[in-house]
């Protein structure tokens, strides 16, 4: 309300002033003013009255403008403006105002005030529409083209404002369709349409009255409309239509001269007049490109097809035949579009991804690349124009640029610091006149809209190169942003990135390669490298293998000299050679600062001979690119995949050139081991360093950047002292800040503290640390990437192996890195284990000793570390880890096997209790020993095996026990080391003892896995636990037939001791197997070997140490046969109860007896004696015998016993020990056989015993008799004979049914007693070889024993006494008759027994005449000598008392009344008495 009052008050004042000014000359105006004042005063100052007041006040003011008085006109226009500002001027008033100002315009009065008034009239409210609006706009257009400069500028500003005003009136929220447009929308539509007509040079249909307008101004107005009011076009279909059909058509039409015009060398001199009309006009071109930029940026969705045309035209503007400034303009527009990831994504979806559309993005990038190549193809033009027109680099913002701002002024592109930054190519310099800022387009030409001619910097190609460089770089950055940000669905985003890269990467990479090669500035080089890194990362993400490989190849080639890098790396990509043409210029390379000179190159199959002998020079650019390659690996290693081969090959060559080579494998392993032992501490330090970084990624980019510095004053040769390529790099050196010269940001020669060669030390250190960190970061890579790294290193190592085959020194970089990769990824060892270890195994097989050394060290250390690192119960994992160590056994080189065994020993010491299911592999390793292995290797392997047997049997899986047994047996069979073989046999005993003591636990855990137990054909009921024992017995049995006597002896002793000690737990089926598949085959094999053994003396170095009893093979086998026979016999003795349970015990016993008989009847004294002893031991049984023995068991033994006696003793004789052993057997055999024996059996034994007593002594027998005679005066044989008969007597005399066996015993004893008086025996004191042992004492004892037995049985009626008496006398007859040959004490004692025996027989009153005749014969032979030497010997008379005894005996017999003596006996007695009476005192018969 107050405002309205102020307005009324101001109007009254204005009218009063106007009335005063017109009171003299313009009375009508004065009256009108006064009338208006009175009406205003009469009206109430309210909202309803103000329009009335405004109309009343407006009339006199308009009249005042018609006076043509300048002063009055100014007052009137001021009042009109006040009224318009009040807002209450209606349409009629507006029309009056227009008519007034048009009148003033025609009179040329107050043009500025007119513009102000019209502006107020149109901007205060919306009452002016339609034709009136058009007329007001036309008025402003006319003033814009007046002759007054001030008016022109003011009118131009007014037109711009009012044109915008027309579109601002349109309701943003209201959407119209069809032709029903609002007044405001219709005005805007008409205005737009007329502006297009005016630009096209046609007459307007709404802005009637415009006589002239420049095309640039019209384009400016259109640009304003399009830039500020895109919503108008989006919400109104008719605007869309006019946009597509007229605006775009206009732009395309106006582009035609620009597109068709071709720049020639002499165009300014030879152009025809009609051609000059088509010459591009700079202002028009600028406006057109700005409109194109707006259309693409804000109306792309509405004019997709048209935008395709615009983009195609922009691409055509880059043709070499276009003016330089036009190409630069197009580059600026493309730069703006490229820096927008949204636009690139839209372009790709609309064009490149469509099946039949134009590949706009591809064309754009190819055009940019072609532009760069065209400039560098003719660098002299760019250089010459640049030298004339190039200012200092154009700063694009006050902020710090991407390039080092501090280095911006100091960066130099040539050896002189004063030169500007830029590119140097083929001897020509192209300066960079604009500093590049990533994704910040700062167009220079497009902002110069007021220029009629292009500026000077736009006429040189240097500015275009700068924009092109920015376009190419920002294209990659935009792709990166598209990948990071979400524009639609994830799949669509990936498709966009893939399409953009796949279509543009060849041209993009070619251009970037060219720029990188030509760059002589560190900042530019780093920027290009960053783009290449990002490009490689993106291509890896979207799966463009060829793009990724080519990009990585380009980077890696740039790290090395061109002639060298391309030669060694071109074969590392999966698609053959790089598809990007790369030019090499040694001249350009010479402009770079050389910092490293390598005297040799990595031996390679891809290098020609001249390259292999040439030195390699690394420049600072090479080092910068190397930094980027390392960053690529550290930040995007997961994307490299197959490109890892290129990268790692590059690093290998760099390390070789810088003399960063691995030391010996031992030092390498020690350093690696030390690193792993301190892993926890190192990891904490790394974490603290990473925490200080501004980013949270896992890369070492910042650390590498800090380390990429040079410390001057060092010679190149000191690089050999740098840390080797291992994981043992010191962390402190990574954070060292004691650098004197920043490695990046300068191209200068250096400071005053040192020389250029100081770069080598720090670069080498950084390279070594970068490679080390690259290995460390492999922890974060996925499994696929890890496999690619391993595959790349494997391929490199394969090449090194091929080089080594040519007797050239190979590079061990790949093997070292394979080891480090394995050590760093032990947490997922099962992922990479097989390919990595498979290749290391190939390396271990290489004939080159250093290559093989590294391979074996690597694989053994890796296996050891993996097993010690993995604390898992997964059996498959443990087996996987140990399998490579097991496969080393297939390698024939002893050095490899030694390392294998050393590693296994450490594994057993540290983790033996946790191997679990991996034990079979470990045992396999120990068991893989062969004849070609050295003694030291055998000892090393056995030490590990001993550790297993002594310490780890309790934790050994039960399924591994058979394998362990076989392995121990294998060590026992080996021939290289005898002590190991003997110790291995002892270990068999340890295993057996362990099985016995832990049988309960083993039985619980043992599974019947037939694949792990030995096979015993024909027997299926053997429990698994028994199979373990049978395996031990079987292996020991095999060792018992070894070629070495010591092994056979030890094995035999162990076998039989084990069976004796532990076999009580076997079942009957197992015992059957023991006998038939272990012992009897052993016995048979030993017998066969003994028979086939040579009798020649052993000829060896130790012949002097061999006893004569073992100096032939046969003697040695004899010992084995003795051992085996004795062992089996012992088993039959002590395990009889177990053996009786087997099904074929009788067969087994017979089989054993057959062997005993064969051995006993052999001609070898040792074997035969041992056979008898074995027979004796086998017969030794417990007191309680099993009933199973009662059938044929002992009968067979008796038959064998008799056969041995008959074949040996009776047929050919034997030595005393044999005879003694044979006789001794009867003591054990008679008791079980006594009930089945017959008189004939006793008689057969008597014959054998009698024969044994008269066998002459051998040398050994004589000594045995001499030193073994007992206190009784009998030899061992005689003692055993006497004991044998004593046993028979004791076993039979108390059993009536067996007393029938005593008569032959009596007869045999009397017969044996006769040997006491024989003259051909040796003396009692000395036993002589070849004579029969002295039997005096033995014979007398036998006679006494016979008399005792006769006393006990002479009254027995169950026996044939008469025959016994007769045979007894007959056996006594030789004794009595020997009186005249041996009248010593033995004879007397013997005769005494006769005189004791005869009364016993006579008392039984024998009736048979033969008895009495035998008695007469004995008396006659006793009393009278009938030999040829005379009637009687002299000494016979000394024993006259025995004659008296005989005569007395005969006398008593004759004169006894109770005897009925035969006549013949009496006749013989009379004859004897008669003959005796005829003998005189001198022993002569009286005739």
PDB file of C-alpha atoms in Angstrom, residues 402 476-477 480 484 525-537 555 559 623-640 644 647 651 695 697-705 708 744 766-767 770-771 773-774 777 781:
ATOM      1  CA  UNK A 402      49.195 -32.046 -13.522  1.00  0.00           C
ATOM      2  CA  UNK A 476      41.731 -42.534 -21.554  1.00  0.00           C
ATOM      3  CA  UNK A 477      40.785 -40.691 -18.369  1.00  0.00           C
ATOM      4  CA  UNK A 480      38.497 -44.653 -16.628  1.00  0.00           C
ATOM      5  CA  UNK A 484      34.424 -46.136 -12.147  1.00  0.00           C
ATOM      6  CA  UNK A 525      56.575 -38.709 -20.431  1.00  0.00           C
ATOM      7  CA  UNK A 526      55.034 -39.530 -17.072  1.00  0.00           C
ATOM      8  CA  UNK A 527      51.643 -38.288 -18.194  1.00  0.00           C
ATOM      9  CA  UNK A 528      51.698 -40.454 -21.315  1.00  0.00           C
ATOM     10  CA  UNK A 529      52.875 -43.415 -19.291  1.00  0.00           C
ATOM     11  CA  UNK A 530      50.026 -42.908 -16.849  1.00  0.00           C
ATOM     12  CA  UNK A 531      47.545 -42.954 -19.708  1.00  0.00           C
ATOM     13  CA  UNK A 532      49.081 -46.101 -21.086  1.00  0.00           C
ATOM     14  CA  UNK A 533      48.918 -47.675 -17.648  1.00  0.00           C
ATOM     15  CA  UNK A 534      45.250 -46.763 -17.323  1.00  0.00           C
ATOM     16  CA  UNK A 535      44.581 -47.979 -20.823  1.00  0.00           C
ATOM     17  CA  UNK A 536      46.176 -51.318 -20.067  1.00  0.00           C
ATOM     18  CA  UNK A 537      44.180 -51.576 -16.860  1.00  0.00           C
ATOM     19  CA  UNK A 555      55.231 -49.508 -22.304  1.00  0.00           C
ATOM     20  CA  UNK A 559      61.741 -49.097 -20.951  1.00  0.00           C
ATOM     21  CA  UNK A 623      63.771 -45.206 -16.191  1.00  0.00           C
ATOM     22  CA  UNK A 624      60.603 -43.126 -16.009  1.00  0.00           C
ATOM     23  CA  UNK A 625      58.726 -45.618 -18.119  1.00  0.00           C
ATOM     24  CA  UNK A 626      60.081 -48.388 -15.935  1.00  0.00           C
ATOM     25  CA  UNK A 627      58.518 -46.625 -12.978  1.00  0.00           C
ATOM     26  CA  UNK A 628      55.179 -46.686 -14.771  1.00  0.00           C
ATOM     27  CA  UNK A 629      55.539 -50.339 -15.631  1.00  0.00           C
ATOM     28  CA  UNK A 630      56.167 -51.144 -11.995  1.00  0.00           C
ATOM     29  CA  UNK A 631      53.170 -49.078 -10.964  1.00  0.00           C
ATOM     30  CA  UNK A 632      51.030 -50.897 -13.499  1.00  0.00           C
ATOM     31  CA  UNK A 633      52.080 -54.207 -12.043  1.00  0.00           C
ATOM     32  CA  UNK A 634      51.569 -53.108  -8.459  1.00  0.00           C
ATOM     33  CA  UNK A 635      48.212 -51.402  -8.942  1.00  0.00           C
ATOM     34  CA  UNK A 636      46.661 -53.453 -11.730  1.00  0.00           C
ATOM     35  CA  UNK A 637      48.435 -56.755 -11.670  1.00  0.00           C
ATOM     36  CA  UNK A 638      45.142 -58.610 -11.757  1.00  0.00           C
ATOM     37  CA  UNK A 639      44.403 -57.147 -15.187  1.00  0.00           C
ATOM     38  CA  UNK A 640      47.658 -58.111 -16.889  1.00  0.00           C
ATOM     39  CA  UNK A 644      52.786 -60.720 -17.422  1.00  0.00           C
ATOM     40  CA  UNK A 647      56.350 -57.280 -18.122  1.00  0.00           C
ATOM     41  CA  UNK A 651      62.138 -56.530 -15.771  1.00  0.00           C
ATOM     42  CA  UNK A 695      45.620 -43.551  -0.422  1.00  0.00           C
ATOM     43  CA  UNK A 697      45.515 -49.062  -2.026  1.00  0.00           C
ATOM     44  CA  UNK A 698      48.103 -51.779  -1.855  1.00  0.00           C
ATOM     45  CA  UNK A 699      50.501 -50.247  -4.325  1.00  0.00           C
ATOM     46  CA  UNK A 700      53.934 -48.922  -3.691  1.00  0.00           C
ATOM     47  CA  UNK A 701      53.553 -46.019  -6.089  1.00  0.00           C
ATOM     48  CA  UNK A 702      54.315 -43.388  -3.529  1.00  0.00           C
ATOM     49  CA  UNK A 703      57.198 -45.358  -2.114  1.00  0.00           C
ATOM     50  CA  UNK A 704      58.562 -45.922  -5.564  1.00  0.00           C
ATOM     51  CA  UNK A 705      58.166 -42.236  -6.313  1.00  0.00           C
ATOM     52  CA  UNK A 708      62.947 -42.685  -7.784  1.00  0.00           C
ATOM     53  CA  UNK A 744      61.548 -36.850 -11.896  1.00  0.00           C
ATOM     54  CA  UNK A 766      64.373 -48.880  -6.747  1.00  0.00           C
ATOM     55  CA  UNK A 767      64.125 -51.491  -9.469  1.00  0.00           C
ATOM     56  CA  UNK A 770      59.936 -52.623  -7.098  1.00  0.00           C
ATOM     57  CA  UNK A 771      60.405 -56.162  -8.328  1.00  0.00           C
ATOM     58  CA  UNK A 773      57.227 -55.477  -4.007  1.00  0.00           C
ATOM     59  CA  UNK A 774      55.699 -56.801  -7.186  1.00  0.00           C
ATOM     60  CA  UNK A 777      51.677 -57.816  -4.015  1.00  0.00           C
ATOM     61  CA  UNK A 781      46.026 -61.111  -6.950  1.00  0.00           C
TER      62      UNK A 781
END
